[in-house]
């Protein structure tokens, strides 16, 4: 029996754990003394590994390369040589006939690790010659990256998960940490025990609201109006830190010109929050000796998400809550390595280390290191994954190489996504399970899973952590970066890596932000937060020391925008708002947690629709009854979860259920800047099945 150090492959909390292995089988997981989790795990950390043992699989593990030579044919098992030869040939044909931008690629924010993401973006840029590379940050915290980059200069959490408990006030906006990041939720409870004031802004009575000093139960779709009202109170009541604002920020006059129309009294009818509560919340927030603003996808999955992120960071700027311990802004990243995927440049506008693809000097640097002529580098921002269905239907994207993503389950408006996929000439899926996306592929390249390889993840607070291989893989599978390297070499760009560390060191040499994060420094239990610019640097627990921001003039930018209504509001035919949410027992598209026996037993049926008692009563719906949920785009069966915690006029569903994913119903109104879809808001109706 041996114990292998790893990092949980689910949420961005970055919990360290030990996988206990016997006879090449994992027999249990034990909590380890990681910096963010300190010997604690949630149920996914304890029980989310047994898909590796093939115990009770819902979906088959991919164990050998498969090709569908003609659309409509069945898959044919093939050798790796044939899979690589065929895929390389098809990609070359499309690149050379349609141009590099006709091919889209993805990195993966899950178990594959930073090294593979670095290799994937290198493949896109150096071999395909396109910036068409993206990841699922696009459908979650893309707006946080875009918004914070503009106002503060870095798109990441400014503080540390371990420091949340030391803050004296937590403003938690659109973030249900008990379900999304249970170990972060423990930090919130500790903060409460340490005397922090907790202010929760959420339409539902979520768990955190139960321990909060104030729960502002705003109407769905009104985030910008409430954030503007917060800014209004801070200035109107002279609660803001004038000296700090004068010294460290810019844009106060323009900010006031917008928020002056958003007094809490003026927008009470819109937000649904009594003006006195809004004023009280900001008095508490401004009076706290230290305050932290945290948010989740209740902020980012809207058509006006980037504006709200900029508005939330402005609240921290107005009160001087940046650039020192116990304060900051915390967009708590969802997946275990979504921060890492962004760090490694699987973004259409940025090379690894947040270096701009439109900067000629940066392109020259990467081209030189990669041994190609800089003129072959794409000098324009590439395509985002949410644009792919539209561009495929327009004939502008012909091929899609997808690694460790399941867009046919997780993206908004699945009917549209399916139509887009049907219009593609060539789809390559590199994954561990036969996902819904894999079922539509032309080529399937089976990869090793978390547990079967090692590497480095970045958790939500910018902390790099190593994880080790625990077991030998079964089946004819290869490491993700090995598959990409074989393809690159077959396409005429020799790419040979011997191990993870070789890739990591190549990446470090090109990224000043990460240069000092060596394998040795991370060691077994290390957690090194970027920036870490040199070998002696210990890492950075909080950004913007002394409130020197990473903006062109070093100042934080105050920002407000008028509120915009969501794209599709309820009406007589579809009278309820649908909002997508998370569920504690399963993760993302459920391909991993749905294949774990213990998690299946604990939460076998995440396909519920949460509905208020009043709306259920009106429709004659009983608790646990099967119902139809329909929108203008589709219709799915779900089980009613009638609850007093749910606000009237809205219903909530997870997208983790294979039968009738709620993304059949959602719509793809995209934020104009981040191109993130508005999966938190569309109009639906809920009906008893027996009435049909
Ligand atoms: Fe920690 Fe998140 Fe894994 Fe739970 S799912 S053990 S909170 S990393």
XYZ file of C-alpha atoms and ligand atoms in Angstrom:
700
model
C 0.000 0.000 0.000
C 1.278 3.493 -0.822
C 0.009 7.044 -0.377
C 0.325 9.454 -3.285
C 0.009 13.219 -2.930
C -2.523 14.770 -5.222
C -4.827 17.759 -5.593
C -8.589 17.271 -5.839
C -9.709 17.338 -9.495
C -13.040 19.073 -8.906
C -13.423 22.649 -7.695
C -10.898 25.489 -7.583
C -10.390 25.300 -3.809
C -7.228 23.300 -4.493
C -7.553 20.776 -1.659
C -4.531 18.534 -1.199
C -5.238 14.873 -0.604
C -3.508 11.515 -0.383
C -4.667 8.721 -2.668
C -4.185 5.387 -0.933
C -3.214 2.783 -3.552
C -3.060 -0.989 -3.362
C -2.447 -3.327 -6.315
C -2.833 -0.440 -8.758
C -6.302 0.379 -7.355
C -7.226 3.434 -5.334
C -8.859 2.285 -2.141
C -9.532 5.637 -0.452
C -8.631 9.325 -0.304
C -7.369 11.009 2.840
C -7.274 14.732 3.515
C -3.796 16.265 3.523
C -2.405 19.370 5.190
C -2.699 21.606 2.117
C -2.483 25.377 2.411
C -6.078 25.927 1.327
C -7.758 22.902 2.946
C -5.744 22.163 6.105
C -6.670 18.510 6.439
C -10.257 18.810 5.314
C -12.096 17.680 2.188
C -15.672 17.814 1.014
C -17.507 14.698 -0.135
C -16.209 15.018 -3.711
C -12.646 15.002 -2.422
C -13.294 11.941 -0.273
C -15.347 9.937 -2.781
C -14.657 11.412 -6.229
C -11.888 9.012 -7.310
C -13.469 5.611 -7.914
C -14.291 6.227 -11.592
C -10.621 5.250 -11.936
C -11.395 1.769 -10.634
C -14.202 1.179 -13.131
C -16.610 0.182 -10.405
C -20.009 1.341 -11.532
C -19.692 3.323 -14.704
C -22.575 5.233 -16.197
C -20.552 6.050 -19.299
C -17.817 3.934 -20.875
C -14.184 4.887 -20.325
C -12.377 5.525 -23.611
C -9.638 2.906 -23.898
C -8.496 2.964 -27.538
C -8.467 5.378 -30.474
C -11.622 5.399 -32.591
C -12.343 6.842 -36.039
C -15.617 7.436 -37.826
C -14.405 7.651 -41.435
C -17.738 8.832 -42.843
C -20.451 10.871 -41.097
C -23.167 8.478 -39.956
C -20.809 5.464 -39.772
C -20.036 3.623 -36.557
C -16.702 4.163 -34.832
C -13.858 1.874 -35.942
C -11.148 0.978 -33.387
C -7.750 1.887 -34.867
C -4.088 1.925 -33.883
C -2.484 5.095 -32.509
C -0.416 5.370 -35.710
C -3.573 5.424 -37.797
C -5.394 7.830 -35.456
C -2.502 10.287 -35.505
C -1.921 9.940 -39.267
C -5.602 10.430 -40.122
C -6.145 13.357 -37.718
C -2.981 15.158 -38.835
C -3.886 14.717 -42.483
C -7.427 16.079 -42.025
C -6.242 19.047 -39.955
C -3.555 19.888 -42.523
C -6.062 19.681 -45.366
C -8.432 22.060 -43.589
C -5.674 24.448 -42.460
C -4.231 24.644 -45.964
C -7.522 24.888 -47.852
C -9.643 27.007 -45.483
C -6.971 28.870 -43.521
C -5.730 28.474 -39.928
C -8.704 30.290 -38.434
C -11.048 27.587 -39.758
C -9.796 25.310 -36.963
C -10.833 25.740 -33.318
C -9.092 24.103 -30.347
C -9.664 23.934 -26.615
C -7.522 23.422 -23.566
C -9.020 21.795 -20.505
C -9.647 23.220 -17.054
C -9.814 19.805 -15.427
C -7.523 16.930 -14.639
C -4.983 17.249 -17.383
C -2.783 19.927 -15.790
C -0.957 23.084 -16.767
C 1.734 21.388 -18.825
C -0.794 19.988 -21.288
C -2.564 23.323 -21.575
C 0.741 24.982 -22.418
C 1.371 22.354 -25.122
C -2.151 22.713 -26.545
C -1.901 26.488 -27.001
C 1.562 26.004 -28.517
C 0.050 23.493 -30.961
C -2.664 26.008 -31.934
C -0.233 28.904 -32.361
C 2.927 27.275 -33.699
C 1.476 24.363 -35.709
C -2.002 25.472 -36.783
C -0.959 29.183 -36.745
C -4.146 30.386 -35.092
C -5.146 32.012 -31.809
C -8.347 29.935 -31.912
C -7.766 28.314 -28.544
C -10.059 28.739 -25.566
C -11.315 26.977 -22.433
C -14.372 26.771 -20.255
C -13.412 29.983 -18.432
C -15.440 31.450 -21.276
C -18.657 30.076 -19.798
C -17.832 30.800 -16.148
C -15.320 33.427 -14.953
C -14.358 34.953 -18.315
C -16.063 38.192 -17.207
C -14.001 38.259 -14.000
C -10.803 38.010 -16.031
C -11.872 40.737 -18.470
C -13.351 43.048 -15.832
C -10.543 42.859 -13.290
C -7.847 43.126 -15.920
C -9.258 46.496 -16.870
C -9.934 47.922 -13.389
C -6.989 46.468 -11.431
C -4.638 44.966 -14.030
C -4.942 41.247 -13.174
C -7.851 38.965 -13.925
C -7.411 36.794 -10.834
C -8.411 36.628 -7.192
C -6.348 39.311 -5.413
C -6.267 37.562 -2.044
C -5.786 34.034 -0.668
C -8.352 31.396 0.221
C -6.609 30.893 3.574
C -6.937 34.613 4.394
C -10.700 34.856 3.896
C -11.303 33.900 7.533
C -9.275 36.928 8.713
C -11.399 39.504 6.941
C -13.827 41.456 9.126
C -16.507 41.805 6.477
C -17.431 39.526 3.568
C -19.641 40.869 0.797
C -20.731 37.673 -0.982
C -22.466 38.374 -4.278
C -24.038 35.660 -6.480
C -21.860 32.987 -4.930
C -23.197 29.826 -3.279
C -19.959 28.582 -1.759
C -21.581 25.777 0.236
C -22.423 23.984 -3.027
C -19.621 25.257 -5.284
C -16.560 25.265 -2.990
C -17.414 23.617 0.348
C -13.907 24.116 1.718
C -14.078 27.847 0.938
C -17.448 27.858 2.705
C -15.624 26.638 5.819
C -13.419 29.741 5.620
C -16.555 31.869 5.514
C -17.859 30.128 8.634
C -14.507 30.687 10.349
C -14.622 34.374 9.411
C -18.056 34.523 11.015
C -16.708 32.839 14.136
C -13.883 35.402 14.156
C -16.445 38.183 14.282
C -16.763 39.113 10.598
C -19.941 40.699 9.312
C -21.421 38.719 6.419
C -23.538 40.351 3.714
C -25.061 37.971 1.155
C -26.626 39.159 -2.115
C -28.556 36.315 -3.719
C -32.136 35.751 -4.899
C -32.228 32.346 -3.150
C -31.932 31.754 0.572
C -28.658 29.874 0.134
C -26.765 28.256 3.021
C -24.514 31.267 3.579
C -27.581 33.487 3.970
C -28.450 31.492 7.081
C -25.331 32.717 8.883
C -25.314 36.198 7.346
C -25.913 39.484 9.145
C -27.803 40.656 6.098
C -29.310 38.772 3.189
C -30.208 41.092 0.333
C -32.631 38.960 -1.652
C -32.438 40.834 -4.947
C -34.584 40.061 -7.953
C -32.942 37.877 -10.617
C -31.210 39.870 -13.335
C -30.719 43.113 -11.372
C -27.058 42.817 -10.318
C -25.853 46.003 -11.997
C -28.638 48.077 -10.455
C -27.782 46.848 -6.948
C -24.025 47.303 -7.396
C -24.644 50.849 -8.638
C -26.862 51.494 -5.614
C -24.019 50.316 -3.363
C -21.688 52.806 -5.062
C -24.296 55.524 -4.719
C -24.538 55.011 -0.943
C -20.768 54.979 -0.472
C -20.470 58.384 -2.116
C -23.785 59.937 -1.089
C -23.215 59.152 2.587
C -19.508 60.056 2.340
C -18.568 56.541 3.449
C -15.818 56.104 0.893
C -12.098 56.503 1.671
C -11.384 59.885 0.097
C -7.653 59.828 0.617
C -7.309 56.342 -0.870
C -9.545 57.175 -3.812
C -7.607 60.374 -4.522
C -4.239 58.645 -4.308
C -4.901 55.240 -5.870
C -7.854 55.460 -8.248
C -9.080 57.340 -11.255
C -12.520 57.980 -12.724
C -14.514 59.119 -9.663
C -16.390 61.896 -11.484
C -17.497 59.653 -14.352
C -18.396 56.938 -11.821
C -20.667 59.324 -9.919
C -22.292 60.526 -13.146
C -23.605 56.988 -13.627
C -24.397 55.879 -10.073
C -26.139 59.150 -9.152
C -29.243 57.785 -10.891
C -29.203 54.641 -8.728
C -30.113 55.723 -5.242
C -31.418 52.685 -3.320
C -34.809 54.357 -3.143
C -34.914 54.941 -6.913
C -34.117 51.317 -7.783
C -35.992 49.595 -4.964
C -38.790 48.554 -7.355
C -36.199 47.036 -9.700
C -33.876 45.244 -7.284
C -36.594 44.236 -4.834
C -34.241 45.136 -1.955
C -35.540 47.697 0.563
C -33.450 50.887 0.368
C -32.760 50.806 4.109
C -31.117 47.384 3.715
C -28.885 48.602 0.879
C -27.787 51.592 2.955
C -27.172 49.421 6.029
C -25.080 46.965 3.991
C -22.755 49.704 2.756
C -22.459 51.277 6.211
C -21.295 47.891 7.511
C -18.978 47.298 4.539
C -17.350 50.746 4.734
C -16.939 50.663 8.528
C -15.150 47.297 8.569
C -11.396 47.489 9.220
C -10.948 44.934 6.437
C -13.427 43.740 3.831
C -13.423 41.186 1.039
C -15.733 41.019 -1.967
C -16.413 37.481 -3.244
C -18.497 36.456 -6.214
C -19.347 33.474 -8.349
C -21.356 32.636 -11.400
C -24.393 34.500 -10.087
C -22.393 37.497 -11.304
C -20.575 36.170 -14.334
C -23.213 34.219 -16.274
C -25.176 37.224 -17.449
C -25.169 39.341 -20.601
C -23.929 42.257 -18.475
C -21.362 40.372 -16.434
C -18.136 42.274 -17.166
C -19.778 45.549 -16.117
C -20.863 44.034 -12.795
C -17.348 42.685 -12.121
C -15.937 46.143 -12.792
C -18.601 47.572 -10.475
C -17.773 45.121 -7.667
C -14.056 45.871 -7.903
C -14.971 49.568 -7.674
C -16.585 48.933 -4.270
C -13.251 47.550 -3.027
C -11.427 50.547 -4.539
C -13.809 53.085 -3.014
C -13.228 51.662 0.458
C -9.477 50.992 0.154
C -9.923 47.255 0.477
C -7.063 46.186 -1.789
C -3.304 45.821 -1.561
C -2.941 44.603 2.035
C -3.714 41.447 4.059
C -7.292 40.363 4.884
C -8.920 42.365 2.061
C -9.446 41.994 -1.652
C -11.604 40.834 -4.513
C -12.270 37.138 -4.922
C -13.820 35.748 -8.073
C -13.679 32.176 -6.789
C -12.812 30.176 -9.915
C -14.978 27.129 -10.509
C -13.006 24.192 -11.865
C -9.862 22.832 -10.265
C -7.582 24.180 -12.992
C -9.560 26.886 -14.748
C -7.155 29.459 -13.306
C -4.293 27.339 -14.658
C -5.828 27.030 -18.121
C -5.925 30.843 -18.264
C -2.398 31.099 -16.805
C -1.150 28.799 -19.589
C -2.676 30.908 -22.371
C -5.526 28.707 -23.572
C -7.241 32.002 -24.251
C -7.718 33.543 -27.696
C -6.170 36.882 -26.703
C -3.274 35.876 -24.462
C -0.102 33.814 -24.577
C 0.944 32.015 -21.362
C 1.605 34.404 -18.507
C -1.027 36.910 -19.699
C 1.047 38.251 -22.599
C -0.934 39.898 -25.357
C -1.186 38.165 -28.749
C -1.537 41.537 -30.479
C 1.877 42.710 -29.192
C 4.480 42.157 -31.944
C 7.386 41.952 -29.473
C 5.611 39.221 -27.494
C 4.850 37.258 -30.678
C 8.486 37.568 -31.701
C 9.611 36.227 -28.305
C 7.379 33.139 -28.493
C 8.161 32.530 -32.174
C 11.887 32.572 -31.456
C 11.513 30.172 -28.537
C 9.326 27.840 -30.580
C 11.599 27.940 -33.631
C 9.130 29.379 -36.106
C 9.003 32.543 -38.175
C 7.044 35.260 -36.335
C 5.166 36.038 -39.547
C 3.405 32.676 -39.154
C 1.945 33.727 -35.812
C -1.675 34.873 -35.821
C -1.684 38.582 -34.865
C -5.418 38.820 -34.145
C -7.494 37.702 -31.175
C -8.907 34.251 -31.871
C -12.368 32.717 -31.620
C -14.122 32.064 -28.295
C -15.793 28.691 -27.707
C -19.211 30.332 -27.409
C -18.816 31.755 -30.924
C -18.118 28.359 -32.487
C -21.732 27.265 -33.174
C -22.485 30.516 -34.983
C -19.232 30.499 -36.986
C -19.678 26.822 -37.869
C -23.149 27.525 -39.223
C -21.676 30.402 -41.253
C -19.045 28.019 -42.665
C -16.147 29.916 -41.049
C -15.107 27.169 -38.609
C -14.663 23.753 -40.239
C -12.797 21.700 -37.633
C -12.903 21.505 -33.838
C -10.252 19.800 -31.710
C -11.714 19.492 -28.200
C -9.656 18.328 -25.253
C -11.368 17.554 -21.936
C -14.495 19.594 -22.553
C -18.095 18.566 -23.133
C -19.755 21.526 -24.876
C -22.750 19.400 -25.905
C -23.684 19.202 -22.227
C -22.319 22.384 -20.723
C -22.962 25.170 -23.212
C -26.040 27.330 -23.460
C -28.804 26.525 -25.955
C -27.828 22.947 -26.803
C -30.048 22.888 -29.890
C -27.913 25.645 -31.373
C -24.687 23.899 -30.282
C -25.829 20.616 -31.906
C -26.652 22.444 -35.154
C -23.194 24.024 -35.068
C -21.539 20.649 -34.565
C -23.527 19.130 -37.399
C -22.173 21.831 -39.714
C -18.524 21.043 -38.874
C -16.469 18.949 -41.302
C -14.195 17.405 -38.696
C -14.429 16.979 -34.914
C -11.647 15.510 -32.768
C -12.367 14.737 -29.119
C -9.573 13.905 -26.707
C -11.079 12.764 -23.419
C -11.441 10.004 -20.835
C -15.168 9.196 -21.206
C -17.659 8.789 -24.048
C -19.272 12.173 -23.349
C -22.102 13.650 -25.369
C -19.514 15.582 -27.377
C -17.412 12.457 -27.963
C -20.497 10.719 -29.381
C -20.525 13.313 -32.201
C -16.776 13.123 -32.956
C -15.043 11.917 -36.117
C -11.954 10.922 -34.148
C -11.667 9.990 -30.471
C -8.225 10.120 -28.864
C -8.308 8.408 -25.426
C -6.246 10.105 -22.738
C -4.980 9.271 -19.287
C -7.025 10.632 -16.421
C -6.212 12.543 -13.260
C -4.746 9.828 -11.029
C -2.944 8.275 -13.998
C -0.542 11.175 -14.543
C 1.064 13.995 -12.589
C 1.508 17.706 -13.211
C 0.716 21.128 -11.812
C -2.666 22.727 -11.166
C -3.370 26.358 -10.254
C -6.108 26.767 -7.680
C -8.479 29.726 -7.456
C -6.104 31.912 -5.453
C -3.243 31.734 -8.020
C -1.522 28.949 -6.100
C 0.514 26.478 -8.173
C 0.446 22.970 -6.673
C 1.920 19.716 -7.914
C -0.037 16.471 -8.075
C 1.451 13.018 -8.660
C 0.554 9.954 -10.666
C -1.104 7.336 -8.435
C -1.817 4.350 -10.690
C -0.870 2.918 -14.073
C -3.587 3.491 -16.656
C -5.480 0.576 -18.130
C -6.277 0.549 -21.831
C -4.386 1.908 -24.813
C -4.357 5.525 -23.639
C -1.726 8.281 -23.747
C -0.988 11.471 -21.862
C -2.688 14.506 -23.375
C 0.553 16.331 -24.161
C 2.014 13.196 -25.711
C -0.954 12.937 -28.090
C -0.636 16.608 -29.063
C 3.114 16.199 -29.592
C 2.564 13.201 -31.886
C 0.069 15.208 -33.921
C 2.413 18.200 -34.143
C 5.293 16.015 -35.308
C 3.095 14.271 -37.904
C 2.078 17.711 -39.182
C 5.689 18.710 -39.794
C 6.531 20.471 -36.508
C 8.741 18.114 -34.481
C 7.625 18.231 -30.835
C 9.300 15.942 -28.318
C 8.962 16.210 -24.562
C 10.217 13.628 -22.141
C 8.301 14.654 -19.062
C 6.155 17.318 -17.400
C 9.057 19.189 -15.913
C 10.628 19.796 -19.306
C 7.398 21.463 -20.469
C 7.060 23.401 -17.225
C 10.587 24.771 -17.478
C 10.061 25.835 -21.105
C 6.925 27.686 -20.001
C 8.697 29.373 -17.048
C 11.425 30.755 -19.294
C 8.755 32.531 -21.359
C 6.604 33.844 -18.500
C 8.104 36.436 -16.124
C 5.070 36.115 -13.803
C 5.808 32.431 -13.175
C 9.582 32.197 -13.640
C 10.375 31.542 -9.975
C 7.892 28.669 -9.576
C 10.144 25.660 -9.969
C 9.165 22.036 -9.475
C 11.573 21.941 -6.539
C 9.969 24.961 -4.884
C 6.481 23.486 -5.191
C 7.726 20.153 -3.841
C 5.167 17.799 -2.371
C 2.929 20.159 -0.397
C 3.957 23.597 -1.672
C 1.463 26.222 -2.851
C 3.263 29.014 -4.676
C 1.116 31.951 -5.724
C 1.996 34.049 -8.741
C 3.526 36.557 -9.340
C 6.741 34.756 -8.509
C 9.270 36.473 -10.761
C 12.574 35.027 -9.539
C 14.035 31.915 -8.008
C 14.261 33.376 -4.486
C 10.745 34.798 -4.523
C 8.313 33.037 -2.105
C 5.160 33.843 -4.122
C 2.499 36.500 -3.600
C -0.377 35.919 -1.145
C -2.082 39.174 -2.114
C -1.788 41.354 -5.198
C -1.219 45.105 -5.525
C 0.985 45.674 -2.472
C 0.675 49.310 -1.338
C -2.181 49.687 -3.806
C 0.045 49.971 -6.844
C -2.177 48.448 -9.512
C -1.031 46.669 -12.676
C -2.771 49.221 -14.905
C -0.919 51.552 -17.283
C -0.929 54.453 -14.759
C -0.731 52.263 -11.640
C -4.169 53.401 -10.477
C -7.359 51.406 -10.022
C -10.149 52.331 -12.398
C -13.586 53.117 -10.967
C -16.351 51.935 -13.228
C -20.129 51.929 -13.370
C -22.561 51.270 -16.204
C -26.313 51.701 -16.579
C -28.247 48.503 -15.831
C -29.377 46.478 -18.878
C -32.286 44.054 -18.713
C -31.586 40.371 -19.487
C -32.292 39.358 -23.076
C -35.361 37.185 -22.502
C -37.737 38.227 -19.739
C -40.754 36.227 -18.512
C -44.117 36.769 -20.178
C -47.539 35.139 -20.192
C -46.377 32.071 -22.132
C -43.165 31.548 -20.135
C -43.808 33.206 -16.784
C -40.802 32.067 -14.737
C -37.077 32.866 -14.756
C -34.763 29.849 -15.113
C -31.393 30.153 -13.400
C -28.735 27.403 -13.646
C -27.000 26.418 -10.408
C -24.522 23.937 -8.910
C -25.109 20.967 -6.676
C -22.721 19.792 -3.992
C -22.596 16.068 -4.772
C -21.711 16.267 -8.462
C -19.438 18.320 -10.611
C -19.818 20.099 -13.941
C -21.046 17.757 -16.710
C -20.943 14.867 -14.187
C -18.695 12.722 -16.407
C -16.396 11.979 -13.442
C -18.612 12.288 -10.350
C -21.467 10.484 -12.121
C -19.150 7.492 -12.391
C -18.320 7.328 -8.679
C -20.421 4.827 -6.746
C -20.452 6.735 -3.447
C -21.445 10.018 -5.066
C -24.141 8.307 -7.101
C -25.532 6.879 -3.890
C -25.445 10.232 -2.119
C -26.945 12.250 -4.938
C -28.219 9.908 -7.582
C -30.664 12.277 -9.168
C -29.439 15.828 -9.524
C -32.094 16.468 -12.170
C -34.341 18.631 -10.029
C -35.996 21.963 -10.559
C -36.145 24.089 -7.435
C -39.387 26.061 -7.261
C -40.979 28.300 -4.631
C -43.916 27.072 -2.590
C -46.141 29.811 -4.032
C -45.336 29.039 -7.680
C -45.660 25.293 -7.062
C -49.022 25.767 -5.391
C -50.252 27.968 -8.242
C -49.366 25.263 -10.778
C -50.656 22.418 -8.561
C -47.164 20.890 -8.343
C -46.243 18.689 -5.395
C -42.782 18.208 -3.918
C -40.806 15.418 -5.724
C -43.337 15.236 -8.556
C -42.023 14.842 -12.137
C -42.678 17.959 -14.231
C -42.021 19.382 -17.675
C -39.823 22.453 -17.824
C -39.973 24.251 -21.195
C -38.539 27.322 -22.819
C -38.745 28.623 -26.384
C -35.795 26.340 -27.214
C -36.653 23.009 -25.641
C -38.476 20.887 -23.104
C -37.060 18.579 -20.407
C -38.365 16.369 -17.622
C -37.273 17.160 -14.111
C -38.320 16.492 -10.530
C -39.847 19.363 -8.580
C -38.008 20.411 -5.456
C -40.513 22.673 -3.741
C -38.700 24.818 -1.216
C -39.245 27.847 0.961
C -35.667 28.899 0.146
C -36.608 29.739 -3.430
C -37.813 33.177 -4.415
C -41.126 33.557 -6.156
C -41.023 33.894 -9.943
C -37.805 31.910 -10.497
C -36.760 28.260 -10.784
C -33.297 26.717 -10.508
C -31.754 23.680 -12.231
C -28.316 22.057 -12.448
C -26.828 21.035 -15.783
C -25.441 17.800 -14.403
C -28.284 15.491 -15.393
C -27.723 13.416 -18.509
C -31.397 13.108 -19.293
C -32.730 16.501 -20.167
C -29.873 18.861 -19.401
C -31.160 22.308 -18.508
C -28.996 23.754 -21.272
C -31.685 22.522 -23.667
C -33.604 25.494 -22.250
C -30.996 28.226 -21.747
C -30.188 30.918 -24.305
C -26.904 32.261 -25.563
C -27.188 35.986 -25.103
C -23.452 36.736 -24.769
C -21.756 39.424 -22.736
C -20.425 41.767 -25.462
C -16.903 41.782 -24.007
C -16.245 38.316 -22.558
C -18.703 36.418 -24.815
C -20.013 34.549 -21.760
C -23.605 33.332 -22.112
C -26.490 34.441 -19.936
C -27.178 31.005 -18.441
C -28.529 32.561 -15.255
C -31.598 33.999 -16.924
C -34.187 32.892 -19.459
C -37.954 32.509 -19.495
C -39.548 29.099 -18.850
C -42.778 27.436 -17.760
C -43.147 24.463 -15.413
C -46.100 22.076 -15.789
C -47.333 18.882 -14.201
C -46.801 15.923 -16.515
C -50.197 14.452 -15.699
C -51.888 17.588 -17.112
C -50.340 17.117 -20.592
Fe -11.863 20.669 -1.949
Fe -13.353 21.491 -3.985
Fe -12.333 19.025 -3.984
Fe -14.292 19.651 -2.326
S -14.419 19.614 -4.570
S -12.436 18.515 -1.799
S -13.817 21.785 -1.817
S -11.179 20.953 -4.078
